[in-house]
Structures are given as C-alpha cells and as structure tokens.
GROMACS .gro file of C-alpha atoms in nm:
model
  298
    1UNK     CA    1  13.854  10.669   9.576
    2UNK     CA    2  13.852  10.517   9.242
    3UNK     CA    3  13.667  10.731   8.942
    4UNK     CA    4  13.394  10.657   8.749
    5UNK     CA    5  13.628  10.693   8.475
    6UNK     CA    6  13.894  10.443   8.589
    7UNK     CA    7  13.628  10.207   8.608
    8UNK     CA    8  13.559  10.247   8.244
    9UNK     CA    9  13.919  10.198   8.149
   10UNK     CA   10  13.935   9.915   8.371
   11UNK     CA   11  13.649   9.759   8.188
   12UNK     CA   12  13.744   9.852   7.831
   13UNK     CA   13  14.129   9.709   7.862
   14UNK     CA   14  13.974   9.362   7.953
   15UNK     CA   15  13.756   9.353   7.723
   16UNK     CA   16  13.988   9.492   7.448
   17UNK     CA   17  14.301   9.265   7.561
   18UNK     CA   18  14.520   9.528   7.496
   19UNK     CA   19  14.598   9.896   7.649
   20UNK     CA   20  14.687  10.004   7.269
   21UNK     CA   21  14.335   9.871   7.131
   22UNK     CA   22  14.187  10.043   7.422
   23UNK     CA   23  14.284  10.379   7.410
   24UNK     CA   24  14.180  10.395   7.053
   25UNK     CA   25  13.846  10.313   7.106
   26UNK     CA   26  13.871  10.542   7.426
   27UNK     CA   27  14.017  10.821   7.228
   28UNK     CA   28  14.273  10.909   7.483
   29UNK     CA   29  14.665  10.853   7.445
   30UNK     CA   30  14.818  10.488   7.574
   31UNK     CA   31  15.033  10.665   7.805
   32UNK     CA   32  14.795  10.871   7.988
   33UNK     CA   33  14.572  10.489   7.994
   34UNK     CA   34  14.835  10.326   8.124
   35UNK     CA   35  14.874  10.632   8.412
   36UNK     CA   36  14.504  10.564   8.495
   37UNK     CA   37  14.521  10.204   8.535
   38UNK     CA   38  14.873  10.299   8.728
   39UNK     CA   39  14.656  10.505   8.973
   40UNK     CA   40  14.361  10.228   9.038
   41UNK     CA   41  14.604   9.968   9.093
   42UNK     CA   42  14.833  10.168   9.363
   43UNK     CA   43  14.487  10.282   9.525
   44UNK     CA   44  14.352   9.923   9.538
   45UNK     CA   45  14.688   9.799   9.677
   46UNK     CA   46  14.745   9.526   9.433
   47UNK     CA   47  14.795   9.486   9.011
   48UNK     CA   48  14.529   9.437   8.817
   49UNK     CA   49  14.716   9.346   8.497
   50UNK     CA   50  15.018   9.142   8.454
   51UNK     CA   51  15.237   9.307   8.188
   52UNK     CA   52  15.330   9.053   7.994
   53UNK     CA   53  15.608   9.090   7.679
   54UNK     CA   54  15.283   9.011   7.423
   55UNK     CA   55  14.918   9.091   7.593
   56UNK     CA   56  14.826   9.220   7.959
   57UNK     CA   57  14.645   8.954   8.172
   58UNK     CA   58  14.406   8.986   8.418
   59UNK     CA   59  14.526   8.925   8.751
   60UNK     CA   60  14.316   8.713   9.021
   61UNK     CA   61  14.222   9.045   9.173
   62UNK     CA   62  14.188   9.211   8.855
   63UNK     CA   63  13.950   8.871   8.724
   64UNK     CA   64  13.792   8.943   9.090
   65UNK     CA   65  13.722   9.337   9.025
   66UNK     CA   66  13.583   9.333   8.679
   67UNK     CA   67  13.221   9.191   8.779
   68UNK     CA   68  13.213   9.407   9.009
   69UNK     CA   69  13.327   9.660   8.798
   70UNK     CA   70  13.072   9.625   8.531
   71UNK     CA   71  12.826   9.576   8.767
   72UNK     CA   72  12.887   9.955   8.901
   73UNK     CA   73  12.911  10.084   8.554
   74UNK     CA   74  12.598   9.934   8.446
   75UNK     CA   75  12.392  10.062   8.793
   76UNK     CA   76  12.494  10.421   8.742
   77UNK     CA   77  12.412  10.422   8.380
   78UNK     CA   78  12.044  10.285   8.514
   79UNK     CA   79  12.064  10.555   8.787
   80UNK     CA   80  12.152  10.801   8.558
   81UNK     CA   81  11.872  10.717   8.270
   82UNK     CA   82  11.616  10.705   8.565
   83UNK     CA   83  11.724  11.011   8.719
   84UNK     CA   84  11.670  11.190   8.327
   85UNK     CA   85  11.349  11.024   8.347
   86UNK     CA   86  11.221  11.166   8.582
   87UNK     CA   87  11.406  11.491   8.561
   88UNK     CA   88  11.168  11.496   8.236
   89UNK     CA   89  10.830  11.386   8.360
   90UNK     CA   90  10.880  11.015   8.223
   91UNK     CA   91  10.878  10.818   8.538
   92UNK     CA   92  10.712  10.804   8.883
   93UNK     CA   93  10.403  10.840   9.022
   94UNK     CA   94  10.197  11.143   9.038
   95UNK     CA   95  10.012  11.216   9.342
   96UNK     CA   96   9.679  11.334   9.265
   97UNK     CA   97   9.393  11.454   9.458
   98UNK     CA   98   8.965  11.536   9.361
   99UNK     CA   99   8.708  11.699   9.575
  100UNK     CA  100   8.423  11.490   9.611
  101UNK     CA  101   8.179  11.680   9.377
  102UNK     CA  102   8.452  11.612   9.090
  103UNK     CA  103   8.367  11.258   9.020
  104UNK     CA  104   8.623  11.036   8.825
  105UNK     CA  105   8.443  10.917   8.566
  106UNK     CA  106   8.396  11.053   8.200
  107UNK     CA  107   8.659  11.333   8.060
  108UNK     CA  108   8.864  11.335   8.351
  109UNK     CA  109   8.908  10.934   8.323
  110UNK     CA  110   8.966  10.968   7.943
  111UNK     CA  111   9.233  11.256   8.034
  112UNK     CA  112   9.407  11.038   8.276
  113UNK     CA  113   9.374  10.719   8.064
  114UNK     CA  114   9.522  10.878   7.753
  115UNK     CA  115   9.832  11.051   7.974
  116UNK     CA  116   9.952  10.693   8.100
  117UNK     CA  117   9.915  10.558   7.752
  118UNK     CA  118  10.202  10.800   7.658
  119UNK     CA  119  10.380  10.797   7.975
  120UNK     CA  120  10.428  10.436   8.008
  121UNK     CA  121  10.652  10.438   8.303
  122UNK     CA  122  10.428  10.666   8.515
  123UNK     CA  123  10.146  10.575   8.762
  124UNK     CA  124   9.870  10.811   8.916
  125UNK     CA  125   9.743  10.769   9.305
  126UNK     CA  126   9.449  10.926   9.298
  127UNK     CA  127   9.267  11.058   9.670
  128UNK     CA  128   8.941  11.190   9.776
  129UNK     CA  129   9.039  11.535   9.979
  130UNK     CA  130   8.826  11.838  10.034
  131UNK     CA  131   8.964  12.170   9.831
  132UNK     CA  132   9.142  12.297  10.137
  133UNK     CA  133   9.243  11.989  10.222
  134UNK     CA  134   9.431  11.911   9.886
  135UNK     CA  135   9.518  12.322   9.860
  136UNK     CA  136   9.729  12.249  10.220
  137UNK     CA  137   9.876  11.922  10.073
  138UNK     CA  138   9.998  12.074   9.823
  139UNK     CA  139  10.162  12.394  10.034
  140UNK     CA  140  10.335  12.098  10.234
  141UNK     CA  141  10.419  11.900   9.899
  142UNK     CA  142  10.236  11.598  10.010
  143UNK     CA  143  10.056  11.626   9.708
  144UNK     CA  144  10.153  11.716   9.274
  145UNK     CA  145   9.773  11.783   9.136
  146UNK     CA  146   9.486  11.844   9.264
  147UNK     CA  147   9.122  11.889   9.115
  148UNK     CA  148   8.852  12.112   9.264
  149UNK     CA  149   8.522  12.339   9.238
  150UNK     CA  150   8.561  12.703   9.174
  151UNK     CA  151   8.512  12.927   9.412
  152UNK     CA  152   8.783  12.862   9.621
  153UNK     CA  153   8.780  13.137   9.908
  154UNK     CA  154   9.111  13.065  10.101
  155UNK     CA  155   9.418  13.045   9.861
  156UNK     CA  156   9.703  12.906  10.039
  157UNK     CA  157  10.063  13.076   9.976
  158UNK     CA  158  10.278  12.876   9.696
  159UNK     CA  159   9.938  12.693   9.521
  160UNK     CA  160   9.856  12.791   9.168
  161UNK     CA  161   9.465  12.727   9.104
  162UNK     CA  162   9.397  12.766   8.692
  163UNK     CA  163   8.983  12.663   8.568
  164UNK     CA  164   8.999  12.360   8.351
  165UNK     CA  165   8.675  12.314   8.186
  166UNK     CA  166   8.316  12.454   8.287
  167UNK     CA  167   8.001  12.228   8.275
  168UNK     CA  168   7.632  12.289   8.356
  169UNK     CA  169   7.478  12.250   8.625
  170UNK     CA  170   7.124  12.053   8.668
  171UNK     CA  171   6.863  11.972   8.939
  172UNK     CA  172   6.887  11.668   9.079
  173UNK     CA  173   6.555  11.563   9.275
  174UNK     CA  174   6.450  11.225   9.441
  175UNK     CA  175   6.271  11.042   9.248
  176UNK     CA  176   5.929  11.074   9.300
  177UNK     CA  177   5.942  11.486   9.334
  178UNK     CA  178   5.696  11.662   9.197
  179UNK     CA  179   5.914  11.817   8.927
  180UNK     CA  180   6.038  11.478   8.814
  181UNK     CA  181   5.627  11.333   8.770
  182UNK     CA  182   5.599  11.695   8.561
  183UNK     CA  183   5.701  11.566   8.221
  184UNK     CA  184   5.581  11.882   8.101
  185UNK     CA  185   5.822  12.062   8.301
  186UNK     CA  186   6.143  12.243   8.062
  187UNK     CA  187   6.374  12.424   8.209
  188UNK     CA  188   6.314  12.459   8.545
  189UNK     CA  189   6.381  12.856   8.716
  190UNK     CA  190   6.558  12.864   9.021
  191UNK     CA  191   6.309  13.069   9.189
  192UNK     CA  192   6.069  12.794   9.164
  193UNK     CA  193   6.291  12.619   9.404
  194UNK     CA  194   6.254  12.882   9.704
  195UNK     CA  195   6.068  12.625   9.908
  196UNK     CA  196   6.229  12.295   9.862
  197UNK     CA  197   6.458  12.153  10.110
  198UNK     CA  198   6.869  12.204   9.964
  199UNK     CA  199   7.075  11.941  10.112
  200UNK     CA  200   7.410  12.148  10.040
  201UNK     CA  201   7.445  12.424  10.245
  202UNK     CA  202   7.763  12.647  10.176
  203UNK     CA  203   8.026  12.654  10.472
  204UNK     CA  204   8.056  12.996  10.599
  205UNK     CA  205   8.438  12.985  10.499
  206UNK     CA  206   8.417  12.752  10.203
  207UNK     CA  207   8.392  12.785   9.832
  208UNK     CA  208   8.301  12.500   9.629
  209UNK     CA  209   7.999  12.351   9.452
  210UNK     CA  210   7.762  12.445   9.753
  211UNK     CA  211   7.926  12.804   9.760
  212UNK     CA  212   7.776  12.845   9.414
  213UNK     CA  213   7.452  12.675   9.473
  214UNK     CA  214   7.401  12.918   9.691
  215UNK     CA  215   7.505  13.241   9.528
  216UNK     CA  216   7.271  13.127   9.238
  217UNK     CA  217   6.951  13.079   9.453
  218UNK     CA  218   7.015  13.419   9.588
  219UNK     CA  219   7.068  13.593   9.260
  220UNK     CA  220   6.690  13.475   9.223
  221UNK     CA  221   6.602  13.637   9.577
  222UNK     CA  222   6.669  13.354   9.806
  223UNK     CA  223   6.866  13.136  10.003
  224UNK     CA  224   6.842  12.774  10.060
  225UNK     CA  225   6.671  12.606  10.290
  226UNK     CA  226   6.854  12.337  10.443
  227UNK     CA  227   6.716  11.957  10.472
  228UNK     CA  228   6.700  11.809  10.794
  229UNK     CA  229   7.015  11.597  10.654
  230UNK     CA  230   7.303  11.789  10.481
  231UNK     CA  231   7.625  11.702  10.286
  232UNK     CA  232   7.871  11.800  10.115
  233UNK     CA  233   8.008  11.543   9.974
  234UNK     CA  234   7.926  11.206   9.753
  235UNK     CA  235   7.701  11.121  10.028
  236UNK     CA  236   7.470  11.379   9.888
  237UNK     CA  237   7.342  11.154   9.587
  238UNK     CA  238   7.184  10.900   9.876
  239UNK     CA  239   7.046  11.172  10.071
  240UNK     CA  240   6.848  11.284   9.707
  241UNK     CA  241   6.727  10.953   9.656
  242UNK     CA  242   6.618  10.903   9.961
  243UNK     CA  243   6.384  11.211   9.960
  244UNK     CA  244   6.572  11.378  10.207
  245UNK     CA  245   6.589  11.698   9.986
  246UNK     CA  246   6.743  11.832   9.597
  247UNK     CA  247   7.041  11.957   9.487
  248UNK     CA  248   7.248  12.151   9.226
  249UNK     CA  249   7.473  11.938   9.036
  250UNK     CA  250   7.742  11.924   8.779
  251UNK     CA  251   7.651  11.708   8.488
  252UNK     CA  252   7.937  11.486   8.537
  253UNK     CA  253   7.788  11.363   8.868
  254UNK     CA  254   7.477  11.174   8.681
  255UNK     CA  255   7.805  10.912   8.583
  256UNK     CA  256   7.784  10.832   8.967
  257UNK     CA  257   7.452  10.868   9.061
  258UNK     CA  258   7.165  10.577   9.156
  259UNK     CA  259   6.982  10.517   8.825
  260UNK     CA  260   6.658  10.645   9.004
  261UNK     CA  261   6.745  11.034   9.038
  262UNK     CA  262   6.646  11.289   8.822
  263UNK     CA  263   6.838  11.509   8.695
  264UNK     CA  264   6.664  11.842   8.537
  265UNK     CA  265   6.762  12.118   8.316
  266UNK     CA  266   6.767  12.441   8.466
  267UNK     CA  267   6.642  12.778   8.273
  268UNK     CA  268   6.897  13.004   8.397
  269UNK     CA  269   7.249  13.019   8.105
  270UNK     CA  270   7.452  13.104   8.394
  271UNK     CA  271   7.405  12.772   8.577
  272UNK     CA  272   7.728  12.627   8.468
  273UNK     CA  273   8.026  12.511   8.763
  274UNK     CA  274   8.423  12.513   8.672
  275UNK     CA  275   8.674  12.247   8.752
  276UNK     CA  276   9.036  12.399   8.849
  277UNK     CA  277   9.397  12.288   8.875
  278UNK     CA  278   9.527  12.320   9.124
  279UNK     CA  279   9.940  12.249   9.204
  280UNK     CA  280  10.239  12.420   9.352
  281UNK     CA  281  10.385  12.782   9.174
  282UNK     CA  282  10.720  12.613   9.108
  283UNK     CA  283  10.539  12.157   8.992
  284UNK     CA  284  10.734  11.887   8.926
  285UNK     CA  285  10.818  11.791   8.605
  286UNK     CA  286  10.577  11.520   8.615
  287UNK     CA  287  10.279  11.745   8.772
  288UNK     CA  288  10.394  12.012   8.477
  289UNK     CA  289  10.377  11.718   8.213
  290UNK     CA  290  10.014  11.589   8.333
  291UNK     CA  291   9.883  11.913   8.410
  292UNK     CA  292   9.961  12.030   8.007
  293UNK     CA  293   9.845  11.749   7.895
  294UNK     CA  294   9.455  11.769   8.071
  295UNK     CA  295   9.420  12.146   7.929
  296UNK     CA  296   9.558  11.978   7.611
  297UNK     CA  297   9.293  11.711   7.624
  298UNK     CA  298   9.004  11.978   7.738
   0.00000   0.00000   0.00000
C-alpha cells in the first residue's frame, strides 16, 4: 500500500518539475526521493515519470494519478484538522438535556448564546428529559450535558452532578387567589399556605423542584396538600392559572408563564432552588468546553 508520504513526493515532483528541486523543498536527499518514487511506481505496476536526459515527465498514468493524488492529500489534511477540532471542543454538536422546571429562557439562553458565538463550528440539541431520565442518558452516553433541580436522590454510577447557580423561589397563585387581590400582602410565610391546594407533589423516589417544595412546607409544620390535578412538569403553569391550585417556583419560570399568574415573594431567606450540571466523570471535550464556560458565565 502506497504511504501517505509517497503521495506527497508524488505531488511535490510534479509540481516542482524536477526530483532535484523537490527534495530541497522536501528536505530529504535526491537519492532517497528517487527510491520513494522507485517504490510507488513498482507497487502501482507502471512508471509514473519518464526520465528524460533534461526534466522528468509525467506519464499518462502518472497525469492520471496526480488528481487523485491531491485529492487524497487534501481529504486527510481536512480529516485531520476536523479530527483536532473536535479533539479540542471546536466542532460538533453537543447533546444537551433540561428538566422541565429549568426553563430555557434568560441566563441559561444568554450562556448558550454567548458559547456558540465563540464556538462557531458547534451546534447545541437541546431536549426536555426528567432528571433521571437525562442522569441514565448520560450513564449510556446518549447524552453530553444535562441541566436539573437539586435534590437529586438517585445518582447513577459514572454521572458527575456540580450546582450551577441558586435562585429564589416565589409563590405562584392563579390569578384571582386571595393572596394575589391582597396588595397589602409582603412576603408571604409558608405556613400561611397549610391549607391551599399544592399542585406538585414530590415523588416518593424523586428529588427535584417538588422534592424541595415539600421539605420547605414541612420545615413550617406541614405537608402539602395535593390539588385534585397534579404535575410535575411545564404543565403546572396551566394548572395555576386555571385555579386548579399554587405552587413553588423558581424565578426563572415567570419568563414562561401566562401573563395572568402571580408570582409572590415569600418571607422565608431559605426559599431559594439550585440548578446543577450534570455530565459523565470522564466529558467530552466539547461537554468539558461548554460546561466551563456556563460556570464561567454564572
């Protein structure tokens, strides 16, 4: 099989016209040039040069093989720089994942919309997935990044999960609650909420935004009362304004909500919810390079 490097000498002869103007710019002795080219021709079966008493002249094979040749030549040099690339982080697209209570709107799109303007040759897919959902993903490397609520209560073996940023939580109530008609109303104590209808109620074995809800309402001597309709997810914001029941919510989720909910201010300084990374112990370089750059940004 011809080398890489025959290819090369190939090239650089015809385009030099001579084997002596060659090797100079090849920085290798004629006679070990003229070896090479030796070698290539008795592998291809045929000359490639005719050696003539003045300059060496392509041969029809050797006029048919140098297209080709430079053709090869230039594809691995494009394979090569696009394996580097992405070696470093520079090219492909990164797989990323956010639980539904981690809306893509405000810092996060900023984050993500800065990191693309400096990594021109990357894109993002971005998914919806639950936290376990996107903490197996990433355990079968189906996914690079994902972004979810603290606490998570299963790890999964090979997933790293770091915080990211903390923001407070607030009340969110339908809009015609009683607490929203209170103008008067500052701060509102979680206690005063033992009676109202929650319409997140924790999973038994999930963390999450709900998880916390619920840990808070009981560090105020209660736990809440489900609504007759319960979610989880995004869904949750329709269920509010519908009067179906209220909520705790990160701040971030008034980007996404109707214009007709209310969102309160809650008395308690603990009240706040954390955003994690999560990815695999051992990322790609790509997942390494976004994943810097969002703590970077925070």
């Amino acid at each position: 099989m011809l080398s890489t490097r025959q290819l090369r000498y190939f090239v650089e002869i015809a385009d030099c016209g001579s084997f002596s103007a060659a090797a100079e710019r090849l920085f290798i002795a004629q006679s070990a040039l003229s070896r090479q080219i030796k070698d290539m021709e008795t592998r291809l079966q045929t000359p490639l040069f005719e050696r003539t008493a003045r300059l060496p002249r392509l041969t029809a094979a050797g006029e048919a093989f140098l297209p080709r040749a430079r053709n090869l030549l230039s594809e691995l040099s494009k394979a090569s720089e696009v394996a580097t690339q992405v070696g470093n982080g520079e090219l492909g697209t990164l797989r990323l994942s956010h639980s539904s209570t981690v809306p893509m709107s405000g810092r996060l799109l900023r984050g993500i919309s800065d990191y693309l303007d400096q990594h021109v040759s990357v894109s993002v897919d971005i998914a919806k997935l639950s936290s376990e959902a996107q903490l197996e993903a990433l355990a079968d490397n189906r996914l690079d990044v994902g972004l979810l609520r603290l606490p998570v209560l299963r790890q999964r073996e090979g997933v790293q999960v770091t915080p990211l940023y903390s923001e407070r939580l607030l009340l969110a109530v339908p809009p015609h609650h009683r607490l929203a008609v209170d103008k008067s109303a500052q701060g509102i104590d979680l206690a005063q909420l033992k009676d109202e209808a929650f319409i997140s109620i924790p999973h038994p074995q999930r963390g999450g935004l709900s998880y916390l809800s619920a840990e808070l309402c009981m560090r105020h001597g209660f736990f809440p009362k489900a609504a007759r309709v319960v979610s989880r997810k995004t869904t949750q914001l329709q269920l509010i304004q519908a009067g179906f029941g209220i909520a705790l919510l990160p701040e971030s989720m008034r980007d996404i909500a109707p214009p007709d909910i209310h969102f309160l201010p809650l008395s308690d300084p603990d009240c706040h919810s954390t955003v994690a990374l999560a990815c695999g112990q051992n990322p790609t370089a790509l997942a390494e390079q976004f994943t810097h750059h969002l703590r970077r940004s925070e």
